[in-house]
Every structure is written in C-alpha cells, then in structure tokens.
Short mmCIF file of C-alpha atoms in Angstrom, two decimals:
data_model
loop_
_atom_site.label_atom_id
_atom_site.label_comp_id
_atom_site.label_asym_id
_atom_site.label_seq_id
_atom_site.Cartn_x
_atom_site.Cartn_y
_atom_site.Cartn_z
CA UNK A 1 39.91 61.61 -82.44
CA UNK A 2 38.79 65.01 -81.31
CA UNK A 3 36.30 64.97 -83.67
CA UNK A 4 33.01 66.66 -82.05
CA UNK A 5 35.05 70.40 -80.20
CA UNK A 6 34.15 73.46 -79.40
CA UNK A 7 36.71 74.83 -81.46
CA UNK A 8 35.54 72.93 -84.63
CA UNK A 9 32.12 75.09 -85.70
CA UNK A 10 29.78 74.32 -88.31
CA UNK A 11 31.46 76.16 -91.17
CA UNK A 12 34.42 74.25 -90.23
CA UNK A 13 32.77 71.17 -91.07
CA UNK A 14 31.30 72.42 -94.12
CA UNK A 15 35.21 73.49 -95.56
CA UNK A 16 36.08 69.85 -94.50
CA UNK A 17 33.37 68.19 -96.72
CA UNK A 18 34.08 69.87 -99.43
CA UNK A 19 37.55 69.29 -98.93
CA UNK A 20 37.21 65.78 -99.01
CA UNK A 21 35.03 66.09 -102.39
CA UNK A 22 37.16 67.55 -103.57
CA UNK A 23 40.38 64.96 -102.63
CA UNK A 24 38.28 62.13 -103.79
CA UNK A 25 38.12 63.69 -107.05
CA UNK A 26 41.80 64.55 -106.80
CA UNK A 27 42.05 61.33 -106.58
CA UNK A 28 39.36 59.96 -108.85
CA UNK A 29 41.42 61.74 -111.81
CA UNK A 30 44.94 59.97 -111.13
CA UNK A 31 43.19 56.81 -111.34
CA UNK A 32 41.45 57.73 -114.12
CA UNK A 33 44.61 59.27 -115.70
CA UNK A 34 46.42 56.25 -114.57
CA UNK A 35 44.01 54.34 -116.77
CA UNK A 36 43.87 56.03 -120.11
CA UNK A 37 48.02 55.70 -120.38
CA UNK A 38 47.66 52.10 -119.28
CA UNK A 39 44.74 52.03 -122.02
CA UNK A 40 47.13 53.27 -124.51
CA UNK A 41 49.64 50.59 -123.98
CA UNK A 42 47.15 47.86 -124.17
CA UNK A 43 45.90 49.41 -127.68
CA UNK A 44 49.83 49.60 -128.85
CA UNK A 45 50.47 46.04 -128.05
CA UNK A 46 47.06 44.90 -129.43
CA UNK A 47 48.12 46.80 -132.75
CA UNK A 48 51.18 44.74 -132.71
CA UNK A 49 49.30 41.48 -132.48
CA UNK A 50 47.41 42.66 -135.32
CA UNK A 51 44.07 42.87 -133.03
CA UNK A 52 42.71 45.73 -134.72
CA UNK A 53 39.40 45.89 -133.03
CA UNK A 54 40.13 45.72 -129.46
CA UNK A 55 42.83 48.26 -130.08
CA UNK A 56 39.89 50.08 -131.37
CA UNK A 57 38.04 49.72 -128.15
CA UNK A 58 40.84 50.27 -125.70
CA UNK A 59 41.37 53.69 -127.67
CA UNK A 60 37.56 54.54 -127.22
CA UNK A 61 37.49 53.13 -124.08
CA UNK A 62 40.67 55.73 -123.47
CA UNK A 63 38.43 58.18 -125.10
CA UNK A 64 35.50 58.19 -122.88
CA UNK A 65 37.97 58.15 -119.71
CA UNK A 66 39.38 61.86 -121.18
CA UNK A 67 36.08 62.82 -121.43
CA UNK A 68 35.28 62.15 -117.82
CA UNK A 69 38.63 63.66 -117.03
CA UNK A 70 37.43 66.98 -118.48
CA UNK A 71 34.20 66.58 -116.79
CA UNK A 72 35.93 66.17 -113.63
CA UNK A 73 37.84 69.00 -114.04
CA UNK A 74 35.18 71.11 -114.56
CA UNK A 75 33.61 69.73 -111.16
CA UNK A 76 36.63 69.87 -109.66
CA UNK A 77 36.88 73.73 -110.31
CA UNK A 78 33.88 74.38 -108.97
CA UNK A 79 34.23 72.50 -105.56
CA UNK A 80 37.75 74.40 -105.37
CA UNK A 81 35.42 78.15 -105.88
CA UNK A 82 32.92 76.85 -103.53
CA UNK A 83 35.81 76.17 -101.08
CA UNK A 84 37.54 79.88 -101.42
CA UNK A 85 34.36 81.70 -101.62
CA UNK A 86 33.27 79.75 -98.46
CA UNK A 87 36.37 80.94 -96.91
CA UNK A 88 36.16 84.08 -98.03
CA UNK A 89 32.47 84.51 -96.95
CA UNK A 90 33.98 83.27 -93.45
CA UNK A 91 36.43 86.45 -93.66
CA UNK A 92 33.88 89.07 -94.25
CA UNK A 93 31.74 87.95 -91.75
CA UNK A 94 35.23 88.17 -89.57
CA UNK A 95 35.38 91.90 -90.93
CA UNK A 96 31.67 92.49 -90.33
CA UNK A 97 32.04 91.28 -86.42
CA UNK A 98 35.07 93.37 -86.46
CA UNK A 99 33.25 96.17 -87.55
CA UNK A 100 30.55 95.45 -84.95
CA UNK A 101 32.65 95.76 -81.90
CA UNK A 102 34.30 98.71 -82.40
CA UNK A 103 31.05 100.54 -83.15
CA UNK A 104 30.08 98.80 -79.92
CA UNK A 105 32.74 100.29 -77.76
CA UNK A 106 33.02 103.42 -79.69
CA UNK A 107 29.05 103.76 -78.81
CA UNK A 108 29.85 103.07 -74.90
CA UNK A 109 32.66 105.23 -74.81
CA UNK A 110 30.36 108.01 -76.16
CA UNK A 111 27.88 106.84 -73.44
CA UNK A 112 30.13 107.45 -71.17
CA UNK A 113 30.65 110.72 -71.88
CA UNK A 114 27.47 111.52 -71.64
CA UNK A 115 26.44 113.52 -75.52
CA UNK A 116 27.33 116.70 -76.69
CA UNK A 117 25.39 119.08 -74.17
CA UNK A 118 27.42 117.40 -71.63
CA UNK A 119 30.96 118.33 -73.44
CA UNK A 120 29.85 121.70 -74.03
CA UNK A 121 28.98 122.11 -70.53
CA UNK A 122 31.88 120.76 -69.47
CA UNK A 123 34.02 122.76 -72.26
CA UNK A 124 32.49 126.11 -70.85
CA UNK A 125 33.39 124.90 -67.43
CA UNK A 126 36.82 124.63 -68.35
CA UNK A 127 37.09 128.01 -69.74
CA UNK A 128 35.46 129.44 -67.22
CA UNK A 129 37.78 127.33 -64.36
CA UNK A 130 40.79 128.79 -66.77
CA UNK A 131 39.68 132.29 -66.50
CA UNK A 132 39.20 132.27 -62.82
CA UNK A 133 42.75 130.79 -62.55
CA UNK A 134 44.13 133.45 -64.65
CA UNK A 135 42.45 136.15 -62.46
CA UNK A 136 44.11 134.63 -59.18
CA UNK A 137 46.99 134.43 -60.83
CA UNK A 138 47.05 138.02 -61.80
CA UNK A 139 46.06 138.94 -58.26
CA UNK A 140 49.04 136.71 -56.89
CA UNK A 141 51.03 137.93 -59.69
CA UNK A 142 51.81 141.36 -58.92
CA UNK A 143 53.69 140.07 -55.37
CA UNK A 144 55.58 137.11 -56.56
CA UNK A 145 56.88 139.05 -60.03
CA UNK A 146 58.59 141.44 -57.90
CA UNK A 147 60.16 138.44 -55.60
CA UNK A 148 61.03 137.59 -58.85
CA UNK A 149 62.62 140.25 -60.15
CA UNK A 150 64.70 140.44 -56.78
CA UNK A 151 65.79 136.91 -57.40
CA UNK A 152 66.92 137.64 -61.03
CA UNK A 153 68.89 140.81 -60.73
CA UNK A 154 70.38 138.86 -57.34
CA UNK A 155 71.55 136.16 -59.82
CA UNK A 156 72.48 138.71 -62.26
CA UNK A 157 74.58 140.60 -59.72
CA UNK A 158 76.01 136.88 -58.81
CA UNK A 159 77.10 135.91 -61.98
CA UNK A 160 78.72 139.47 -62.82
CA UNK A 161 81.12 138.67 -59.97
CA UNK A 162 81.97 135.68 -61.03
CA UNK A 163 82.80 137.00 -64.17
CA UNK A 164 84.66 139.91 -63.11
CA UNK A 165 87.67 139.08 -61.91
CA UNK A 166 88.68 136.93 -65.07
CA UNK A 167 87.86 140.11 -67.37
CA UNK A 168 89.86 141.78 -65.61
CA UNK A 169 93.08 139.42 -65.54
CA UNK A 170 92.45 139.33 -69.78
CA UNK A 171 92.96 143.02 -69.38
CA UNK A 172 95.67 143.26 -66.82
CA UNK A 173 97.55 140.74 -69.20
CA UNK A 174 97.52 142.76 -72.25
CA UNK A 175 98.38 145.85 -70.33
CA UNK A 176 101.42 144.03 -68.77
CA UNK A 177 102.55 142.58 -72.10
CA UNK A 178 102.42 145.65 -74.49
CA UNK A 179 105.25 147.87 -72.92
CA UNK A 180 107.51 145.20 -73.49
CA UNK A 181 107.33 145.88 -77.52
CA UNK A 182 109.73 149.00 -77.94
CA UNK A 183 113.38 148.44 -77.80
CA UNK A 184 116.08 149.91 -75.45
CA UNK A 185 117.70 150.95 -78.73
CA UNK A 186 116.08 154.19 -79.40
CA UNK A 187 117.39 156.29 -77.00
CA UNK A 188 120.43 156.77 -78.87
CA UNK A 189 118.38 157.70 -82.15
CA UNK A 190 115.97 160.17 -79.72
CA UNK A 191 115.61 160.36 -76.85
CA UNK A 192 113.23 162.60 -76.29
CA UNK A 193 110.55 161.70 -78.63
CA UNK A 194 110.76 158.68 -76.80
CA UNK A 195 109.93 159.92 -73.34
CA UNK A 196 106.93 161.21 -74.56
CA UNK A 197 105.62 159.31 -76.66
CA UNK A 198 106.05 156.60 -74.62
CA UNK A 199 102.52 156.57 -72.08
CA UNK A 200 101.17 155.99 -75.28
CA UNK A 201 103.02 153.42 -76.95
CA UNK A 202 100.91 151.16 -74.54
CA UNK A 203 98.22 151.56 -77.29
CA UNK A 204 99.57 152.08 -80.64
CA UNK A 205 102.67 150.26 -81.00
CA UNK A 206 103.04 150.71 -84.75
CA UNK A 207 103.09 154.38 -84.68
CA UNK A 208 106.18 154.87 -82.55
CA UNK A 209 108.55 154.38 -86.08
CA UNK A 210 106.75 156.69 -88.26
CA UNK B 1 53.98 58.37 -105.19
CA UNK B 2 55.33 59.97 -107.83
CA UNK B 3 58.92 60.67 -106.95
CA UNK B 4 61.69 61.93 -109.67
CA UNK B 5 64.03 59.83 -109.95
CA UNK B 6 66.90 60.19 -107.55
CA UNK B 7 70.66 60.17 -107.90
CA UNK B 8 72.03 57.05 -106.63
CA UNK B 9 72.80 56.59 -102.59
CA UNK B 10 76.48 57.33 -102.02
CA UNK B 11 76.78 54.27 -99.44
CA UNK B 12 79.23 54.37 -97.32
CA UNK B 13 82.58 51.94 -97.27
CA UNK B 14 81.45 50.02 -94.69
CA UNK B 15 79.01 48.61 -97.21
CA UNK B 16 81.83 47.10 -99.56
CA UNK B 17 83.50 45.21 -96.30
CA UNK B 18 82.11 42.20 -95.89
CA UNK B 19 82.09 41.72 -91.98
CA UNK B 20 79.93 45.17 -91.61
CA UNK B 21 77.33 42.49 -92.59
CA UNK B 22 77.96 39.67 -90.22
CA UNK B 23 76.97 40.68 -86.82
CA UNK B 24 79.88 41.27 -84.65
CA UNK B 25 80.41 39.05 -81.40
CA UNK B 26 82.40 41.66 -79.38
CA UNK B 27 79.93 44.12 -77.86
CA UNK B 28 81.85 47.26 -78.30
CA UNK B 29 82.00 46.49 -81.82
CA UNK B 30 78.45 45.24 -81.95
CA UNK B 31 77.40 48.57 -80.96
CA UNK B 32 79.34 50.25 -83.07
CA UNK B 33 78.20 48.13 -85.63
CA UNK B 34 74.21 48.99 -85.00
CA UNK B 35 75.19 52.75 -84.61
CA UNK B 36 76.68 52.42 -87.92
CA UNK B 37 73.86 50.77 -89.46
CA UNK B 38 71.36 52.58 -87.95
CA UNK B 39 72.70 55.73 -89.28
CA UNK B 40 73.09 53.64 -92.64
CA UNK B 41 69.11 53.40 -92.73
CA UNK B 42 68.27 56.40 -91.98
CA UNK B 43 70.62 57.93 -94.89
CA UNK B 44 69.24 55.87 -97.41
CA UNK B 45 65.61 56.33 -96.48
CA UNK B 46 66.14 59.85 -96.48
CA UNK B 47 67.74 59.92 -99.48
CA UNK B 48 64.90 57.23 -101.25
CA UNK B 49 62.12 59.53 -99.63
CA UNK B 50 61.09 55.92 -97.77
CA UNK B 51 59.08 55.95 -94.64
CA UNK B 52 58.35 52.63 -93.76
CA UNK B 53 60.03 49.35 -94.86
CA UNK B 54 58.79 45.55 -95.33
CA UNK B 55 61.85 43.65 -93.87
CA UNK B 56 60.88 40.59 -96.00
CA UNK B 57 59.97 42.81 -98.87
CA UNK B 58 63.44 44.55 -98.78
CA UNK B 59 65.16 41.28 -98.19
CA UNK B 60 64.17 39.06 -100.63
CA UNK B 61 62.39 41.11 -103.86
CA UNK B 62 65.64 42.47 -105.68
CA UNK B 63 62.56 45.27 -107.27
CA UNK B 64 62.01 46.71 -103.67
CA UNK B 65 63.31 49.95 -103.55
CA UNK B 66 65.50 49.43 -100.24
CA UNK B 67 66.80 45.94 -101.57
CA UNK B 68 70.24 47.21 -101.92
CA UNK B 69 70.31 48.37 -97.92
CA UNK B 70 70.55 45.16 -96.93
CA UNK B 71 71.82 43.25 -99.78
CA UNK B 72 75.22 43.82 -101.26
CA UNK B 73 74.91 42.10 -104.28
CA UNK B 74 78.82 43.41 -105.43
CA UNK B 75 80.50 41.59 -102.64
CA UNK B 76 77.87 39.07 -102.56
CA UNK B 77 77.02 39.66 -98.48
CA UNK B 78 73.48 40.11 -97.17
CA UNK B 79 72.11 41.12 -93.80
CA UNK B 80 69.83 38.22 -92.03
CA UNK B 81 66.40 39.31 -90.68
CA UNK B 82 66.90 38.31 -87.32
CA UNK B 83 69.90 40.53 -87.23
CA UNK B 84 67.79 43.89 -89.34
CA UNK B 85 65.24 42.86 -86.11
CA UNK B 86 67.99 43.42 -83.62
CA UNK B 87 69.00 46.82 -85.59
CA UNK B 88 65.13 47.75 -85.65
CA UNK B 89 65.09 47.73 -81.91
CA UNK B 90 68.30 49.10 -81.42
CA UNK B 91 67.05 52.38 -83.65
CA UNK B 92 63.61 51.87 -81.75
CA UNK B 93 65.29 52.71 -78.20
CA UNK B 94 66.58 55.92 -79.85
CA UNK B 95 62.75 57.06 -81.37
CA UNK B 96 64.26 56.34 -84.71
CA UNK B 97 61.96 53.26 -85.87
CA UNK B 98 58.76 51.83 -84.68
CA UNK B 99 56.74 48.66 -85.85
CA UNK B 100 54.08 49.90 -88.04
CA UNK B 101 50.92 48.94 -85.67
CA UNK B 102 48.64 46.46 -87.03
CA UNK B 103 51.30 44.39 -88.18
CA UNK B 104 51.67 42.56 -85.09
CA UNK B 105 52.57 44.50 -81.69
CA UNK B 106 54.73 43.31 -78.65
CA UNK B 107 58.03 42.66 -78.65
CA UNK B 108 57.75 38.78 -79.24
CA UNK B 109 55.50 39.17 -81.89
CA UNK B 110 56.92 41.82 -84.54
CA UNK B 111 55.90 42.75 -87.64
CA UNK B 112 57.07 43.03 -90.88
CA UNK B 113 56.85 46.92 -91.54
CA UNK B 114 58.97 49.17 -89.26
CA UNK B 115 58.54 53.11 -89.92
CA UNK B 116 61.89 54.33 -90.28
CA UNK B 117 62.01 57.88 -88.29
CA UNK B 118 64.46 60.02 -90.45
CA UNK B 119 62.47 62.62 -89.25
CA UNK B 120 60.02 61.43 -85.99
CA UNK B 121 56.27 62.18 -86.28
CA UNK B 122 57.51 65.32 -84.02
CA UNK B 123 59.69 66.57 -86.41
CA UNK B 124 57.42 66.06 -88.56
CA UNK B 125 54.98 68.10 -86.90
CA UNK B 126 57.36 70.78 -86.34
CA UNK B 127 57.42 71.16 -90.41
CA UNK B 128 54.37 71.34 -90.43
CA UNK B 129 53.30 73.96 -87.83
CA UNK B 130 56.02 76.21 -89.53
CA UNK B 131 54.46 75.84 -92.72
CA UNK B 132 51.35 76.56 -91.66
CA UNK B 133 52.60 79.56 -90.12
CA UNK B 134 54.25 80.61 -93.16
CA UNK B 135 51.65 80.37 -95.12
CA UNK B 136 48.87 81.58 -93.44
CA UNK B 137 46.96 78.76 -93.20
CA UNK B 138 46.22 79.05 -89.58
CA UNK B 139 42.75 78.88 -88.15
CA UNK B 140 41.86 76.95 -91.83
CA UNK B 141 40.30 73.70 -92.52
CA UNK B 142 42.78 71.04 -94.81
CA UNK B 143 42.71 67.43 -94.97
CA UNK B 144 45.86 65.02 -94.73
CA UNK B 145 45.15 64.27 -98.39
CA UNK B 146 45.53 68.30 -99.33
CA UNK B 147 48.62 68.51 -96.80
CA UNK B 148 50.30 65.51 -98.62
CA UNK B 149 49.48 65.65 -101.99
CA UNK B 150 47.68 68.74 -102.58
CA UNK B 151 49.23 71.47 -104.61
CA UNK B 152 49.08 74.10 -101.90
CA UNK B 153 51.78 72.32 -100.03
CA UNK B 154 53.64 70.96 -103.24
CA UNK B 155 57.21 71.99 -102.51
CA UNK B 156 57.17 71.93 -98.72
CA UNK B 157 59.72 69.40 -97.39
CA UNK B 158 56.64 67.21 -96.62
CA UNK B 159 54.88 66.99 -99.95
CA UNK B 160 54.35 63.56 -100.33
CA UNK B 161 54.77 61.87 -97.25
CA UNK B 162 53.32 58.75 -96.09
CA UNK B 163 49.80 59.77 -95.15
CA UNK B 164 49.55 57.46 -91.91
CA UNK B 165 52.68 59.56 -90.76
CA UNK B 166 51.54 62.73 -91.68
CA UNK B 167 48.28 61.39 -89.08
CA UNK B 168 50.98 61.06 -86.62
CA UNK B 169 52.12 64.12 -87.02
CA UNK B 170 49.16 66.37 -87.05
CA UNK B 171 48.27 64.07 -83.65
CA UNK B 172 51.22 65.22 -82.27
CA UNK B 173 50.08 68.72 -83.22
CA UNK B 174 46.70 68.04 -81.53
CA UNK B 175 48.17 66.81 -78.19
CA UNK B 176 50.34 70.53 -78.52
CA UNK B 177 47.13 71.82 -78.78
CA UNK B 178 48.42 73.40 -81.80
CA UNK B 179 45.63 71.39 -84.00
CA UNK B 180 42.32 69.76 -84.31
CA UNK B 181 40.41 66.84 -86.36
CA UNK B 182 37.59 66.19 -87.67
CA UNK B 183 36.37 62.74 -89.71
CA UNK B 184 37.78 59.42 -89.95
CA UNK B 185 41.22 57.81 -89.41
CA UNK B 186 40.82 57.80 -93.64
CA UNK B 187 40.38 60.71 -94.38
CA UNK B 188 41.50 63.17 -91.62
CA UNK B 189 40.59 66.74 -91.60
CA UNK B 190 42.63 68.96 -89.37
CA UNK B 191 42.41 72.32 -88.32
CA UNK B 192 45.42 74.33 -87.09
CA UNK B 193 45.35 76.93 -84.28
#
C-alpha cells in the first residue's frame, strides 16, 4: 500500500476517517436492522409456542434496537454533513487560491508596466510619434500623390482601351442589323417616300408605316 | 449481498447432454470441451452476479448458489473436481480465473476458492475510472466500502461487487497511476487522480 504520498495531504486523511465512520455505521445499521427482523421472527414463533414472555422480550429487545437505529441515523447524518462541508470547505479554499494567483499575476503584469505615469508617458509618446509621422507623411505626400495620380489615370486610360473595342462591336452590330427590317415590297406602294425616308429608318423602324 | 432475485440461467444444450460432463479423451474435443465450459462459467457467474466460487461448496451443498453449474440434477450427470481443477487452469491461462490467495498458492497445492474473471480486476478498473470520471468524483477521497455498497455508486455496473476485487481493481488503478490508498487492506480508502 501507498499509504504515506505526497499526493495524499492531511485533509485527505481527514475525508477518509470520516469516511470510514461513517461505513462502520453503514454497516453497524444492517446488522442492527438485520437483527430486529430476525427479532421479530423469534417473537412470532415464541407466540406460537405460547411463550408469552420471551416474545415479550424479543419485541422490546426489537424495540431498543429501532431506537438505536434512529440514533444512528441521526449520527450518521451528521458524519455525512461533516463529510460535504469538509469537502466543500476544501473547494473554497480551491477558489480562494484561485483567486490568489490571478491577483498575483495580474499585480506583476501591472509591475511590469510600470503604473500609470508610465502609460501616460508612454500614451503621449505615441501621439506625439503619430503626429510626427503624419507630418512626414504630409511632406512626402505631396510627391508620391501626384505619382499616384499618374498611375491611376494610366490605369484608367488602360482599362478604357480594353473596353473600347467591344462597345464598339455592340454598336456596329445593331447598326448592321437594323436596315435589314424594311421590306423590298414597298417600292411598288412608293417609291419615293421610301428613298427618303430611308437614312432614317436605321433609327425608327416603326414609323416608316404610318 | 442483497441481490433481487434473478431470472433463471438460460444454460445452454450442452448442459442436457450427458458426455459435455465426462471429460473428453480426444484432445481436440477436450479443448473444445474446456472452451465450452469455460465460457459456461463465466455466463452463469455473470448472470448470478458471483465472483468467486468454493469448488467443494458448489459441488456438494445443493443450497450453493452455483450448485446447478456443475451438477445436472435433470439428467442426473455431475462434473468431478479434479476435472472443474483442470477447467480452472484452463480459464486461468486466459486471465479468466485465479485461486483466491490465501487459500493455498502453487500449482500443486490449490485452493478451494477460484475468482471467476467475468470481468478481470482490469476491467474492473476500467468501470471504475469511467465512473469516476462521470461523476466527478475525481481528486475525492471514497473508501471500497462507499464504492461497493454506498449509495453514491448504487446503480453503477459495480454496485455490489466483491470488496477484495474491487481492492484489485482500484490496485490496478494505482499501478496506472490513476489512484491512491490510504489505510488498511480492510478498509481501503482510495483517492482517484
């Protein structure tokens, strides 16, 4: 057996005792509840041999047995709180060391950055190392917007030409389809009106029959 | 221990023919024979929630709870103890029975009681270490007594098991290094990790 560890602490020992005060009396109670139903049967078969006073007795003697049964119970109840509020005391002093460490390195951490002066200084650093970068970059700014610019209306003049000669095929397709509308059929009805109006059928299809 | 009472063992129809209880001469049918009866045991342990057996006990006391494992009363056939030995050791080279120690060790000299391992002390432990997990109960303090008959672990597959075996088990656990214990070989305390 393992019995005397490191890992086994004091408490732990304590839990166990009780524990075990608590089995015996476990057990303590199915003997004694063993005993009063044994006590009964005696009394019944006394009765039957027409032994009325040691019936008598086993039924008292079954009597004072409940009463220690209640008694243990009671005991028995408050081993089993002693237990859970023993564990539980174990628990908030779990919490409590818990607790303790994180205020711990929430303390060093603050150490480390050295109290509020410190941050402020360092804050107004920072806004002051962010202003001075703005300023360069405004000084800078002025050269490398107009590169810029150059780039972008490059790009712009780029992608127009890409997109140029497919506008223009959209357009050169509806301009090739539309004269195909009117009908060689006219000229018979008139002729002329036809021959003029005919640049601008190209346009306004619908009008031509009205 | 206070068991309910449990349907009756479905035995198997080997157990109505008489020559399953004469041991067989030819040794593919001998071992056949043990495999069969081995498997036999452990079914009716299981079944009987038993976890050790008295071979002289189960042979000759007709009250014994195993009596009818080796004693077919209906075809009037019982299994000799030299021959429940040889099954003993044939289910001992497979982990599945062991001489309860203390009851004479070595091979010449063996005992009466035999653990029957329907589940070994490992499985055993396995149960365990699951249910502890389950319920939380890790880094807590219980005795064998609690684990076995305590009504925190009433319902648990191993409520009521033999408490020697359940010391088996948790010392299984403490060679994992999954447990500790504390007190006497009586009344074992345990802490799980």
């Amino acid at each position: 057996m393992g019995g005397n560890s490191s890992k086994i602490t004091a408490q732990d020992q304590a839990i166990y005792d009780l524990k075990l005060q608590r089995d015996r009396l476990h057990q303590y109670q199915r003997r004694i509840t063993h005993l009063t139903s044994r006590e009964t049967a005696i009394a019944r078969t006394l009765l039957s041999q027409n032994d009325k006073p040691r019936a008598l007795l086993a039924l008292r003697r079954k009597k004072y047995q409940e009463s220690l049964l209640a008694k243990t119970d009671q005991q028995l109840e408050q081993l089993e709180k002693l237990v859970s509020s023993v564990e539980f005391a174990l628990i908030q002093k779990d919490v409590v060391f818990g607790l303790q460490q994180g205020t711990k390195v929430l303390k060093e951490i603050h150490a480390e950055m050295g109290g509020i002066d410190k941050v402020e200084k360092l804050m107004g650093e920072t806004a002051e190392e962010i202003e001075y970068q703005k300023e360069v970059s405004e000084m800078l700014g002025g050269r490398i917007s107009v590169q810029d610019e150059e780039e972008v209306e490059e790009e712009l003049m780029r992608l127009e030409a890409e997109m140029a000669p497919t506008g223009q095929k959209v357009v050169e397709e509806g301009v090739g389809r539309l004269p195909d509308v009117p009908d060689t059929e006219l000229p018979e009805v008139n002729g002329e009106r036809q021959e003029v109006k005919k640049p601008v059928a190209g346009e306004r299809r619908e009008a031509i029959p009205a | 221990m206070p068991t309910p009472p449990t349907p009756p063992f479905p035995f198997p129809k080997e157990y109505s023919f008489p020559p399953f209880f004469t041991p067989q001469i030819n040794l593919a049918t001998r071992h056949a024979q043990l495999t069969k009866w081995s498997s036999l045991i452990l079914s009716y342990c299981r079944h009987h929630a038993i976890y050790r057996l008295s071979l002289s006990d189960t042979t000759t006391s007709p009250s014994s709870p195993a009596y009818p494992l080796f004693n077919n009363d209906s075809i009037n056939r019982r299994l000799s103890l030299s021959y429940i030995k040889e099954i003993i050791d044939f289910m001992r080279r497979d982990g599945r029975a062991e001489w309860v120690s203390g009851s004479g060790s070595g091979e010449q000299q063996q005992g009466d009681l035999v653990w029957v391992y329907w589940r070994t002390p490992e499985e055993w432990a396995g149960l365990v270490e699951k249910w502890v997990e389950e319920t939380g109960n890790k880094g807590q303090v219980m005795t064998v007594y609690e684990l076995v008959e305590g009504e925190g672990s009433r319902g648990s597959e191993f409520w009521g098991l033999d408490q020697e075996l359940m010391v088996k088990a948790v010392q299984v656990l403490v060679k994992k290094g999954k447990a500790q214990t504390m007190g006497g070989e009586e009344n074992l305390g345990v802490k799980f990790f």
